[in-house]
Amino acid sequence: MTRELLLRPGQHGLGMTPDSMQPDATTTAVCGYCSTGCGLRVHMKDGEAVGLTPETKYPVNMGMACPKGWEALRVLESSDRATVPLLRGLDGQTREVSWDRALQFFTSRFKGIQKTHGKDSVAFLSTGQIACEEMAFLGALAKFGMGMLHGDGNTRQCMATAVTAYKESFGFDAPPYTYEDFEASDCLVFVGSNLCVGHPILWERVLRNRNQPQIIVLDPRRTETAMAATQHLQLLPKSDLALLYAITQHIIVAGLVDQQFVAEHTSGYEQLRQHVAAFTPDAVADQTGISAAEIRRAAETIGRAGAASLWWTMGVNQSYEGTRTAQAIINIALLTGNIGRPGTGANSVTGQCNAMGSRLWSNTTNLFGHHRFEDPQHRQKIADCLNIDPQLIPQQNGWSYDRIMEGVRKGEIRGLWVVATNPAHSWIEQGDARELLDRLDFLVVQDMYHSTETARHADLLLPAAGWGEKEGTFINSERRYMLHKRVKKAPGQALADFQIFRAIAHYWGVGEMFSQWTDPQAVFRIMQAASAGTWCDITGIEDFQHIDRQRGIQWPWSADSAADGPPATQRRLFADGHFAHPDGRARLIVDDLTPLPERPDEYFPFFLLTGRGTVSQWHTQTRTSKSPVLRKLYPQQPYVEIHPYDAGRLNIQHGDQVAVASRRGRVTVTAFVTPTVARGQAFMPMHYEVTNQLTLRHFDPYSKQPSYKDCAVSLQPAAAESCET
């Protein structure tokens, strides 16, 4: 009957679930895919999740979810879940072993390597996919308990540039915005960001903007976001720094600088003014492929806006000069006084669900709680918070991800512990990365699935629980602490990463050091103590239940702030114009341009771009490929986008098999002929395994982030390649 077919948004199964499967309770948890941090209403029956819907009252997504969020529970049911420890024997075959055997072997092998080659010969690679409390445990266990110096996270691949830029410009890694700014701006600038695909719920927030905003997009491709722009500056690849300097130059000469704000709250203006003087719109037009008139129009649109916000993602971060490009964006916001007010900001949108947590708590890019390893006072503070001897804390930071991989090449790193990440797929110049993994004396992989590309190289696989099978906090792009909950049982003998770390601490012989680390909420209290007095102070949060009641709490939220009442739903940084440098000023930073490491030539005439493919894909597809629904929403076979002119010249038809080759590798993919990519350029989604067989191993010198989005390739019909071979 009609009433039985009525859809009821917000109810389990949209109101279509049979009575026998109706939930008997609901709870709210944050999604575990991207950094947006959507609230999900999890529908429970007999203590187990039976489904989910978007949480209608959550301030992040307000009843919306992308396909990945809708399918968050389904990917836990995959047949290739890691359910028991696997140990590789001398014959090369992996066999099931007990947890006792696995942890004894873990301990004896790593200790043996350290005894033979030194403490620093063992390293770890962490992630942005596990809870803050688990990251804190891993970083403290590895560096203070196991004596490691070197450890980094896969956030080096997505957020290191933004971190470095914010630290240098603001004095602290401090994204200043809140998601309301998407709706409050009258000018939004997206640089290297296809927000519509990468963060679709945030794009929904843009669509809610009632100010009829100008939308300016700087991107070499005509992406879904660019198609919605009022101004699309389709610049030549890797010319964004020159273009941003030209926009800055015109803002200055057009008299659009907020002189009072600059004088009172920044330093370095005169140096910046002199540096960008040569970057006139006329001077950079040919270099960028954007006319001088378009550059001036964009500059004046930004400069005359009442509230302009500037946003960037991986198109900026994953660049060999990404840090300076991010700082050029920050400079524009500061020069125009677009900071600390509704609808403003220089705003980096994070990638992974807890990349922000990694930045603060993983003991990788900085000491626990955004302190400095080099500062003796910071080491003493953290030692007091953790109740350990300060001599156990290294006096210097360890190597970055790229240097750890080079350490493997040079024989300096002999043992590696990889947690919830997949470098055999995701690391730049993939063939080289896989060869390095095979050089290790001992590789441990801790993951949900035994089938990942990296797990196939492992000497020991530790089966881990996933999102929904454990609890803890994530921090989203707008600095909001959010709770994820245990709503399902992990399969087989899989354990929460937190419990694996507790077990390793015991087997290593440092269990007493972590005797207070009994559960995630106990660790959260330690994190709170470490945060006291910092820009990321969270001492005003009562407990996990407080976070749950408030539907997330943005940092900072100190005990002093809490004394004045409950936290506002949305809070910005720098509203008072005070920044984290000792003088309270933000720094305007400029630099010389850097030439492309690898330009197209007669042998490799195309410029290859990489990036997000579709809304339903995520990173290395470790999880999204496990959902039948998500698999139907994107092409199963890897493809390359080619401009119709280039396709015609090469006699390539839409749907043909195409050989794409670089100096690192050669792959065969399907041709997707489309004018959204410019002539002389090609685009491949990063989610497919083959893509990083082509990319070039080079890095931003300041952030050490890989530059995934520029290398030279050749294209030809696969049949022609076969004939030549």
XYZ file of C-alpha atoms in Angstrom:
725
model
C 0.000 0.000 0.000
C 1.088 3.575 -0.605
C 1.642 4.324 3.069
C 3.945 1.291 3.274
C 6.078 2.631 0.433
C 6.482 6.100 1.919
C 10.122 7.099 2.229
C 11.072 8.549 5.588
C 14.421 10.362 5.383
C 16.502 9.903 8.513
C 14.921 6.576 9.394
C 16.649 3.264 8.873
C 16.357 2.085 5.286
C 14.429 5.272 4.416
C 11.447 3.723 6.166
C 11.444 0.608 3.956
C 12.966 -1.916 6.373
C 10.833 -4.977 7.278
C 9.657 -5.118 10.886
C 11.893 -8.106 11.617
C 14.959 -6.012 10.817
C 13.881 -2.793 12.502
C 16.552 -1.352 14.822
C 15.933 -1.110 18.527
C 18.355 1.770 19.146
C 20.390 4.430 17.337
C 23.653 6.214 18.037
C 25.661 8.877 16.264
C 29.227 8.457 15.026
C 31.490 10.374 12.693
C 32.284 8.929 9.259
C 35.711 7.395 8.757
C 36.535 8.303 5.161
C 37.489 11.903 4.421
C 38.263 14.933 6.547
C 34.800 16.444 6.172
C 33.714 14.579 9.302
C 30.060 13.870 8.558
C 27.817 12.690 11.359
C 26.162 9.322 10.723
C 23.169 7.917 12.566
C 23.946 4.257 13.158
C 20.914 2.000 13.553
C 21.433 -0.807 16.065
C 19.699 -4.112 16.747
C 20.737 -6.329 19.639
C 23.881 -4.229 20.109
C 25.093 -4.514 16.491
C 24.826 -1.996 13.656
C 22.303 -2.996 11.002
C 22.427 0.171 8.924
C 23.060 3.888 8.894
C 21.703 7.177 7.616
C 23.123 10.715 7.663
C 22.603 12.509 10.970
C 20.189 15.354 10.284
C 21.258 17.551 13.202
C 25.025 17.227 12.845
C 26.541 20.694 12.158
C 28.952 19.396 9.536
C 26.686 17.640 7.031
C 23.148 18.508 8.199
C 21.539 15.325 6.922
C 23.757 14.741 3.886
C 26.237 11.956 3.105
C 28.223 10.967 0.054
C 28.100 7.393 -1.322
C 31.155 6.386 0.721
C 29.434 7.352 3.959
C 26.296 5.448 3.068
C 28.394 2.327 2.454
C 30.647 2.666 5.514
C 29.313 -0.497 7.181
C 29.271 -2.644 4.046
C 33.047 -2.565 3.562
C 33.551 -4.198 6.963
C 31.989 -7.420 5.651
C 34.528 -8.159 2.924
C 35.816 -11.707 2.497
C 39.432 -10.512 2.420
C 39.393 -9.083 5.925
C 42.494 -9.906 7.924
C 41.166 -12.095 10.745
C 44.259 -13.837 12.130
C 48.002 -12.999 12.263
C 49.929 -14.233 9.213
C 53.655 -15.023 9.293
C 55.774 -15.626 6.204
C 57.959 -18.702 6.389
C 61.340 -19.429 4.832
C 59.530 -20.904 1.834
C 57.877 -17.538 1.147
C 54.400 -18.725 2.099
C 52.295 -17.035 4.803
C 50.673 -19.123 7.502
C 48.276 -18.428 10.322
C 49.857 -18.073 13.754
C 48.589 -17.195 17.207
C 48.757 -13.670 18.562
C 51.320 -14.877 21.090
C 53.561 -16.223 18.342
C 53.064 -13.098 16.223
C 53.956 -10.695 19.031
C 56.935 -12.742 20.153
C 58.225 -12.746 16.584
C 57.514 -8.999 16.208
C 59.524 -8.267 19.330
C 62.442 -10.605 18.708
C 62.966 -9.565 15.077
C 62.811 -5.819 15.677
C 64.992 -6.037 18.784
C 67.457 -8.211 16.889
C 67.693 -5.664 14.069
C 68.229 -2.837 16.557
C 70.931 -4.818 18.370
C 72.795 -5.497 15.133
C 72.267 -2.236 13.256
C 71.414 0.296 15.958
C 68.207 1.646 17.459
C 67.582 3.918 14.466
C 67.527 1.032 11.978
C 63.826 0.390 12.683
C 61.106 2.876 11.670
C 57.337 3.146 11.413
C 54.927 4.575 8.853
C 51.659 5.723 10.344
C 48.384 7.011 8.916
C 45.548 9.514 8.977
C 42.974 6.738 9.247
C 43.115 5.679 12.907
C 41.914 7.499 16.031
C 43.878 10.278 17.745
C 44.312 8.078 20.798
C 45.737 5.249 18.679
C 48.107 7.630 16.900
C 49.234 8.954 20.273
C 49.831 5.418 21.525
C 51.775 4.356 18.428
C 53.988 7.457 18.425
C 54.727 7.248 22.144
C 55.308 3.496 22.085
C 57.597 3.597 19.062
C 59.687 6.616 20.050
C 59.680 6.533 23.860
C 59.214 2.817 24.503
C 60.869 1.024 21.579
C 63.620 3.589 21.062
C 62.839 4.472 17.446
C 63.886 7.848 16.129
C 62.353 7.681 12.673
C 58.631 7.565 11.976
C 56.267 9.388 9.668
C 52.706 9.135 8.394
C 50.927 8.908 5.073
C 49.711 12.415 5.859
C 53.113 13.399 4.412
C 51.519 12.561 1.061
C 48.535 14.871 1.485
C 48.912 17.536 4.188
C 52.603 18.222 4.891
C 52.635 21.259 2.630
C 49.676 22.882 4.391
C 51.235 22.107 7.778
C 54.554 23.684 6.821
C 52.911 26.720 5.245
C 50.691 27.383 8.263
C 53.567 26.938 10.711
C 55.783 29.395 8.860
C 53.055 31.947 8.101
C 50.897 31.777 11.244
C 53.354 30.299 13.755
C 51.188 27.206 14.288
C 49.522 24.565 12.131
C 46.165 26.303 12.422
C 43.486 26.071 9.707
C 41.505 29.180 10.667
C 38.086 28.486 9.231
C 34.785 26.843 9.958
C 32.454 25.254 7.402
C 29.977 28.123 7.745
C 32.483 30.165 5.749
C 31.464 28.281 2.597
C 28.022 29.824 3.000
C 29.112 33.259 4.245
C 31.582 34.257 1.500
C 30.704 36.480 -1.420
C 33.849 35.309 -3.221
C 35.247 31.773 -3.032
C 38.598 30.926 -4.631
C 39.513 27.265 -5.180
C 43.134 26.569 -6.071
C 43.980 23.019 -7.174
C 40.767 21.797 -5.568
C 37.996 19.804 -7.183
C 35.849 20.156 -4.071
C 32.761 18.820 -5.837
C 34.370 15.380 -6.179
C 36.938 15.354 -3.392
C 34.646 16.668 -0.627
C 31.091 16.578 -2.004
C 29.373 17.482 1.264
C 31.478 20.629 1.511
C 30.451 21.441 -2.042
C 26.851 21.126 -0.856
C 27.692 23.826 1.684
C 28.890 26.031 -1.184
C 25.580 25.442 -2.976
C 23.751 26.690 0.126
C 25.480 30.075 -0.178
C 22.760 32.702 -0.734
C 25.147 35.558 -1.519
C 25.344 34.725 -5.234
C 29.108 34.465 -4.741
C 31.782 34.796 -7.322
C 33.517 31.406 -7.635
C 37.064 31.553 -8.987
C 38.786 28.264 -9.814
C 42.484 27.903 -10.630
C 42.934 24.479 -12.216
C 44.534 23.077 -15.400
C 41.469 20.839 -15.900
C 37.870 21.834 -16.455
C 36.790 19.885 -13.398
C 33.279 19.570 -12.013
C 34.120 22.441 -9.669
C 35.511 24.535 -12.516
C 32.311 24.011 -14.497
C 30.422 25.788 -11.727
C 32.863 28.702 -11.564
C 32.090 32.249 -12.560
C 35.787 32.549 -13.450
C 37.846 29.503 -14.411
C 41.523 30.317 -14.799
C 42.619 27.213 -16.706
C 46.296 27.746 -16.121
C 49.186 25.708 -17.460
C 50.299 22.959 -15.060
C 52.566 24.089 -12.217
C 52.286 27.782 -13.076
C 50.074 28.486 -10.071
C 52.762 30.228 -8.015
C 53.482 32.719 -10.792
C 49.745 33.293 -11.283
C 49.155 33.902 -7.569
C 52.068 36.342 -7.464
C 50.526 38.178 -10.430
C 47.179 38.365 -8.633
C 49.027 39.685 -5.576
C 50.879 42.265 -7.654
C 47.653 43.605 -9.123
C 45.932 43.731 -5.737
C 48.783 45.968 -4.594
C 48.896 48.304 -7.612
C 45.094 48.541 -7.720
C 45.065 49.819 -4.151
C 43.112 46.862 -2.780
C 45.421 46.102 0.167
C 43.927 46.435 3.653
C 46.765 48.675 4.775
C 45.657 48.929 8.392
C 45.407 45.164 8.845
C 48.759 44.616 7.132
C 50.481 47.261 9.255
C 49.045 46.016 12.542
C 49.080 42.248 12.064
C 51.731 41.169 9.519
C 55.446 41.372 8.827
C 57.336 41.185 5.530
C 55.080 43.405 3.424
C 57.825 45.467 1.825
C 59.803 42.390 0.852
C 56.664 40.868 -0.653
C 55.833 44.061 -2.550
C 59.291 44.198 -4.098
C 59.280 40.497 -4.933
C 55.961 40.441 -6.787
C 56.598 43.718 -8.639
C 58.036 41.786 -11.581
C 55.028 39.454 -11.744
C 52.716 41.774 -13.605
C 49.710 40.206 -15.337
C 51.280 41.026 -18.703
C 54.588 39.436 -17.703
C 53.100 36.099 -16.601
C 50.302 35.737 -19.160
C 52.288 33.510 -21.527
C 53.865 31.556 -18.678
C 50.495 30.719 -17.137
C 48.284 30.552 -20.214
C 45.939 33.115 -18.633
C 45.403 36.502 -20.241
C 46.396 39.641 -18.373
C 42.780 40.796 -18.419
C 41.610 37.563 -16.735
C 44.299 37.887 -14.071
C 43.332 41.479 -13.310
C 39.648 40.575 -13.167
C 40.303 37.777 -10.677
C 42.525 40.011 -8.534
C 39.954 42.782 -8.397
C 37.126 40.356 -7.644
C 39.057 39.088 -4.629
C 40.260 42.510 -3.530
C 36.837 44.152 -3.719
C 34.906 41.313 -2.062
C 33.343 41.967 1.298
C 34.285 38.468 2.426
C 36.632 36.379 0.301
C 37.729 32.875 1.245
C 40.550 31.006 -0.477
C 40.607 27.186 -0.427
C 43.146 24.637 -1.552
C 43.669 20.892 -1.505
C 46.011 18.411 -3.175
C 46.556 20.364 -6.385
C 48.609 22.761 -4.271
C 49.957 20.436 -1.605
C 51.257 17.722 -3.930
C 53.726 19.982 -5.717
C 57.474 20.484 -5.735
C 56.871 24.143 -4.784
C 53.649 23.567 -2.865
C 54.659 25.268 0.383
C 55.363 28.572 -1.312
C 52.180 28.231 -3.375
C 50.125 27.703 -0.212
C 51.825 30.719 1.315
C 50.994 32.794 -1.757
C 47.339 31.972 -1.044
C 47.812 32.894 2.620
C 49.485 36.163 1.546
C 46.437 37.179 -0.501
C 44.096 36.543 2.420
C 46.312 38.566 4.763
C 46.845 41.449 2.331
C 43.107 41.866 1.835
C 42.244 41.434 5.519
C 40.290 38.278 4.755
C 41.082 36.388 7.934
C 39.195 35.779 11.176
C 35.844 37.041 9.867
C 32.825 35.074 8.581
C 33.312 33.976 4.995
C 37.074 34.539 4.919
C 40.339 32.691 5.416
C 43.265 30.953 3.739
C 41.808 27.500 4.132
C 43.441 24.154 3.523
C 40.898 21.337 3.238
C 42.380 18.185 4.739
C 42.260 14.826 2.960
C 41.954 11.882 5.343
C 39.431 11.474 8.150
C 42.048 12.073 10.840
C 44.975 13.717 9.111
C 44.542 16.575 11.562
C 44.894 14.114 14.426
C 48.085 12.816 12.868
C 49.434 16.348 12.676
C 48.882 16.901 16.394
C 49.355 13.548 18.092
C 51.359 11.026 16.056
C 54.881 12.082 17.177
C 55.928 12.386 13.546
C 56.138 15.965 12.249
C 56.385 17.302 15.802
C 56.497 16.144 19.402
C 53.264 14.913 21.005
C 50.643 17.694 21.064
C 52.372 19.999 18.570
C 55.464 20.543 20.694
C 59.082 20.559 19.524
C 61.523 17.704 20.032
C 64.375 20.237 20.043
C 62.972 22.269 22.954
C 64.039 20.935 26.415
C 61.090 22.640 28.104
C 58.699 20.934 25.698
C 60.345 17.569 26.308
C 60.035 18.050 30.055
C 56.373 19.020 29.773
C 55.527 15.930 27.726
C 57.601 13.713 30.023
C 55.613 15.026 32.997
C 52.296 14.458 31.206
C 53.283 10.895 30.294
C 55.071 10.238 33.604
C 58.272 9.121 31.861
C 61.949 10.041 32.005
C 62.573 13.006 29.635
C 65.760 11.235 28.502
C 63.514 8.783 26.658
C 62.287 11.555 24.365
C 64.496 12.149 21.287
C 66.081 15.576 21.101
C 65.484 15.823 17.372
C 62.712 14.939 14.982
C 63.057 11.801 12.909
C 63.218 11.421 9.160
C 60.340 12.282 6.863
C 58.664 9.582 4.759
C 60.872 10.162 1.708
C 64.039 9.991 3.815
C 62.858 6.781 5.492
C 62.423 5.224 2.044
C 65.895 6.429 1.059
C 67.142 4.957 4.335
C 65.840 1.592 3.177
C 67.710 2.039 -0.101
C 70.957 2.827 1.717
C 70.601 0.011 4.248
C 70.091 2.429 7.139
C 66.493 1.276 7.745
C 66.313 -2.516 8.048
C 62.940 -2.999 9.748
C 59.668 -1.202 9.022
C 56.279 -1.204 10.770
C 53.464 -0.019 8.468
C 50.147 0.807 10.147
C 46.902 1.364 8.192
C 48.543 2.636 5.029
C 49.454 1.200 1.646
C 52.761 2.559 0.297
C 53.137 -0.227 -2.290
C 50.229 1.457 -4.060
C 50.332 5.084 -2.970
C 54.003 6.024 -2.750
C 55.406 7.930 -5.676
C 57.270 5.952 -8.382
C 55.611 2.757 -7.278
C 58.008 0.265 -8.820
C 60.879 1.702 -6.849
C 58.803 1.719 -3.642
C 57.959 -1.969 -3.973
C 61.575 -2.873 -4.612
C 62.569 -1.012 -1.443
C 59.947 -2.831 0.636
C 61.404 -6.125 -0.515
C 64.899 -5.065 0.593
C 63.861 -4.852 4.238
C 65.011 -7.482 6.688
C 61.580 -7.378 8.327
C 58.322 -5.734 7.234
C 55.289 -5.699 9.521
C 51.931 -4.567 8.145
C 49.010 -3.835 10.452
C 45.790 -3.583 8.428
C 42.113 -4.469 8.084
C 42.698 -6.469 4.906
C 45.252 -9.108 3.972
C 44.900 -8.234 0.278
C 46.429 -4.739 0.092
C 49.424 -4.276 -2.171
C 51.645 -3.621 0.853
C 50.282 -6.570 2.849
C 51.410 -8.855 0.034
C 55.006 -7.839 0.798
C 54.697 -8.317 4.567
C 56.741 -10.760 6.607
C 54.173 -10.403 9.391
C 50.566 -9.249 9.073
C 48.712 -8.082 12.192
C 44.894 -8.094 11.677
C 43.304 -4.833 12.782
C 39.752 -3.754 13.458
C 38.370 -0.978 11.308
C 36.118 2.033 11.680
C 32.923 0.971 13.423
C 34.693 -1.817 15.308
C 36.487 0.390 17.859
C 36.216 3.853 19.439
C 38.161 7.078 19.597
C 38.269 10.632 18.263
C 38.923 12.095 14.828
C 39.645 15.776 14.085
C 38.155 17.131 10.861
C 39.310 19.945 8.575
C 37.679 22.662 10.671
C 39.505 21.429 13.827
C 36.445 19.612 15.232
C 37.041 16.695 17.617
C 34.407 14.059 16.849
C 33.643 10.619 18.217
C 33.535 7.326 16.356
C 32.121 4.327 18.158
C 32.248 0.562 18.307
C 29.013 -0.583 16.685
C 30.124 -3.959 15.286
C 32.397 -6.790 16.356
C 35.688 -7.134 14.524
C 35.936 -10.394 12.566
C 37.931 -13.381 13.774
C 40.897 -12.458 15.940
C 41.260 -8.914 14.601
C 41.953 -6.367 17.339
C 41.610 -2.614 17.600
C 44.911 -0.894 16.823
C 44.810 0.452 20.372
C 44.791 -3.078 21.802
C 47.547 -4.186 19.442
C 49.728 -1.339 20.710
C 48.962 -2.300 24.326
C 49.953 -5.893 23.600
C 53.180 -4.854 21.867
C 54.085 -2.610 24.814
C 53.684 -5.629 27.104
C 55.706 -8.001 24.919
C 58.416 -5.380 24.393
C 58.773 -5.038 28.151
C 57.526 -1.460 28.523
C 53.997 -2.217 29.674
C 54.547 -0.368 32.937
C 55.407 2.799 31.014
C 51.924 2.684 29.504
C 50.033 1.383 32.520
C 47.821 4.499 32.478
C 46.942 3.936 28.811
C 44.097 1.576 29.585
C 41.547 2.695 27.003
C 41.085 5.497 24.442
C 39.344 7.826 26.885
C 42.223 7.480 29.365
C 44.636 8.472 26.587
C 42.401 11.386 25.657
C 42.889 12.720 29.189
C 46.665 12.488 28.714
C 46.301 14.349 25.424
C 44.316 17.055 27.184
C 47.074 17.567 29.745
C 49.670 17.811 26.965
C 47.560 20.374 25.092
C 47.338 22.792 28.048
C 48.516 26.279 27.180
C 48.915 25.599 23.454
C 46.971 26.887 20.484
C 45.277 23.465 20.285
C 44.260 23.423 23.977
C 41.403 20.972 24.665
C 41.417 21.036 28.457
C 37.840 22.363 28.461
C 36.395 19.179 26.987
C 34.860 17.083 29.747
C 34.994 13.621 28.188
C 33.889 11.604 25.150
C 30.264 12.041 26.144
C 30.727 15.826 26.061
C 31.992 15.581 22.480
C 29.006 13.391 21.624
C 26.471 15.762 23.203
C 27.930 18.803 21.453
C 28.151 16.954 18.100
C 31.837 17.741 17.986
C 33.976 20.438 19.602
C 36.501 22.529 17.679
C 39.933 23.154 19.119
C 40.975 25.208 20.907
C 38.608 24.747 23.840
C 40.439 25.398 27.079
C 39.301 25.092 30.673
C 39.175 28.895 30.831
C 36.922 28.996 27.765
C 34.655 26.336 29.249
C 34.135 28.462 32.345
C 32.241 30.980 30.196
C 29.671 28.448 28.951
C 29.324 25.726 26.298
C 31.361 25.973 23.082
C 29.816 27.678 20.082
C 29.000 25.319 17.242
C 31.334 27.185 14.880
C 34.481 29.082 15.924
C 37.203 30.720 13.827
C 40.815 31.475 14.631
C 42.571 34.871 14.483
C 39.421 36.976 14.925
C 41.525 39.320 17.091
C 44.314 39.557 14.516
C 46.737 37.838 16.892
C 48.855 35.047 15.410
C 51.055 32.384 16.999
C 54.474 33.889 16.298
C 56.135 35.477 19.349
C 55.417 38.977 18.008
C 51.775 38.095 17.355
C 52.105 38.840 13.641
C 51.591 36.674 10.585
C 54.485 36.470 8.152
C 54.204 37.272 4.454
C 56.554 34.808 2.726
C 57.716 34.784 -0.908
C 60.344 32.913 -2.875
C 61.784 32.443 -6.336
C 60.053 30.147 -8.804
C 61.434 26.637 -9.305
C 61.710 25.077 -12.774
C 59.814 21.899 -13.572
C 61.863 18.807 -12.688
C 60.680 16.995 -15.829
C 59.320 18.843 -18.842
C 57.549 17.175 -21.757
C 59.838 16.562 -24.736
C 59.747 14.809 -28.118
C 59.869 11.354 -26.511
C 57.424 12.052 -23.685
C 55.363 14.957 -25.045
C 52.398 14.945 -22.641
C 52.070 16.402 -19.178
C 50.424 13.864 -16.838
C 48.137 15.110 -14.071
C 46.751 12.856 -11.332
C 44.004 13.351 -8.770
C 40.600 12.286 -7.526
C 38.566 10.158 -9.909
C 35.008 9.979 -8.597
C 33.072 10.621 -5.398
C 32.769 6.864 -4.828
C 36.518 6.147 -4.903
C 38.889 6.745 -2.028
C 42.696 6.695 -2.029
C 44.024 3.218 -2.872
C 40.488 1.733 -2.886
C 41.403 -0.514 0.052
C 37.857 -0.058 1.359
C 35.758 1.411 -1.445
C 36.520 -1.529 -3.735
C 34.836 -3.818 -1.182
C 31.390 -2.260 -1.710
C 29.313 -3.611 -4.635
C 27.377 -0.330 -4.700
C 30.473 1.868 -4.839
C 32.083 -0.317 -7.503
C 29.102 0.349 -9.769
C 29.630 4.089 -9.469
C 33.080 4.308 -11.061
C 34.922 2.660 -13.967
C 36.468 -0.624 -12.887
C 39.377 -0.352 -15.302
C 41.950 2.450 -15.090
C 41.609 5.152 -17.701
C 43.365 8.222 -19.034
C 41.624 11.436 -20.054
C 42.814 12.842 -23.394
C 41.753 15.971 -25.291
C 39.852 15.250 -28.546
C 42.511 17.051 -30.607
C 45.300 14.861 -29.239
C 43.168 11.740 -29.569
C 42.471 12.509 -33.212
C 46.111 13.219 -33.938
C 47.111 9.879 -32.380
C 44.208 7.964 -33.976
C 42.777 7.087 -30.567
C 39.046 6.550 -30.171
C 37.049 6.842 -26.965
C 37.213 3.448 -25.240
C 40.401 2.285 -26.999
C 43.244 0.714 -25.065
C 46.106 3.185 -24.744
C 49.726 2.695 -23.705
C 50.868 5.419 -21.318
C 54.612 5.483 -20.678
C 56.988 7.549 -18.579
C 60.660 7.135 -17.794
C 59.596 4.971 -14.826
C 57.048 2.612 -16.293
C 54.507 1.724 -18.957
C 50.834 0.856 -18.415
C 47.838 0.063 -20.598
C 44.577 1.848 -19.778
C 41.302 2.864 -21.422
C 41.080 6.127 -23.360
C 38.532 8.644 -22.121
C 38.341 11.382 -24.757
C 37.103 14.620 -23.210
C 37.684 18.368 -23.606
C 37.911 18.787 -19.803
C 41.647 18.141 -20.104
C 43.692 20.581 -22.184
C 45.739 19.809 -25.280
C 49.131 18.340 -24.513
C 47.944 17.101 -21.138
C 46.529 13.846 -19.786
C 44.833 12.934 -16.521
C 44.683 9.661 -14.576
C 42.856 9.061 -11.281
C 45.190 8.322 -8.404
C 42.990 5.490 -7.087
C 44.123 2.922 -9.634
C 47.137 0.788 -8.839
C 48.874 1.531 -12.139
C 48.966 5.320 -11.843
C 51.988 5.599 -9.564
C 53.999 3.328 -11.812
C 54.429 6.481 -13.909
C 54.962 9.273 -11.391
C 58.310 10.949 -10.778
C 60.009 10.780 -7.376
C 60.577 14.403 -6.384
C 59.502 16.525 -3.419
C 58.793 19.974 -2.047
C 62.051 21.045 -0.342
C 60.279 22.487 2.719
C 57.441 20.030 3.398
C 59.058 16.948 1.792
C 55.677 16.171 0.225
C 55.748 14.209 -3.049
C 54.848 16.044 -6.245
C 52.358 13.612 -7.759
C 50.823 15.885 -10.343
C 53.541 16.498 -12.878
C 55.559 14.164 -15.028
C 56.142 13.662 -18.743
C 54.491 10.740 -20.542
C 53.873 9.420 -24.030
C 50.534 8.154 -25.355
C 49.842 5.774 -28.214
C 47.294 3.148 -29.142
C 48.102 -0.099 -27.371
C 47.851 -1.987 -30.658
C 50.485 0.236 -32.219
C 52.771 -0.307 -29.239
C 52.321 -4.067 -29.622
C 53.304 -3.910 -33.296
C 56.402 -1.843 -32.512
C 57.395 -4.290 -29.790
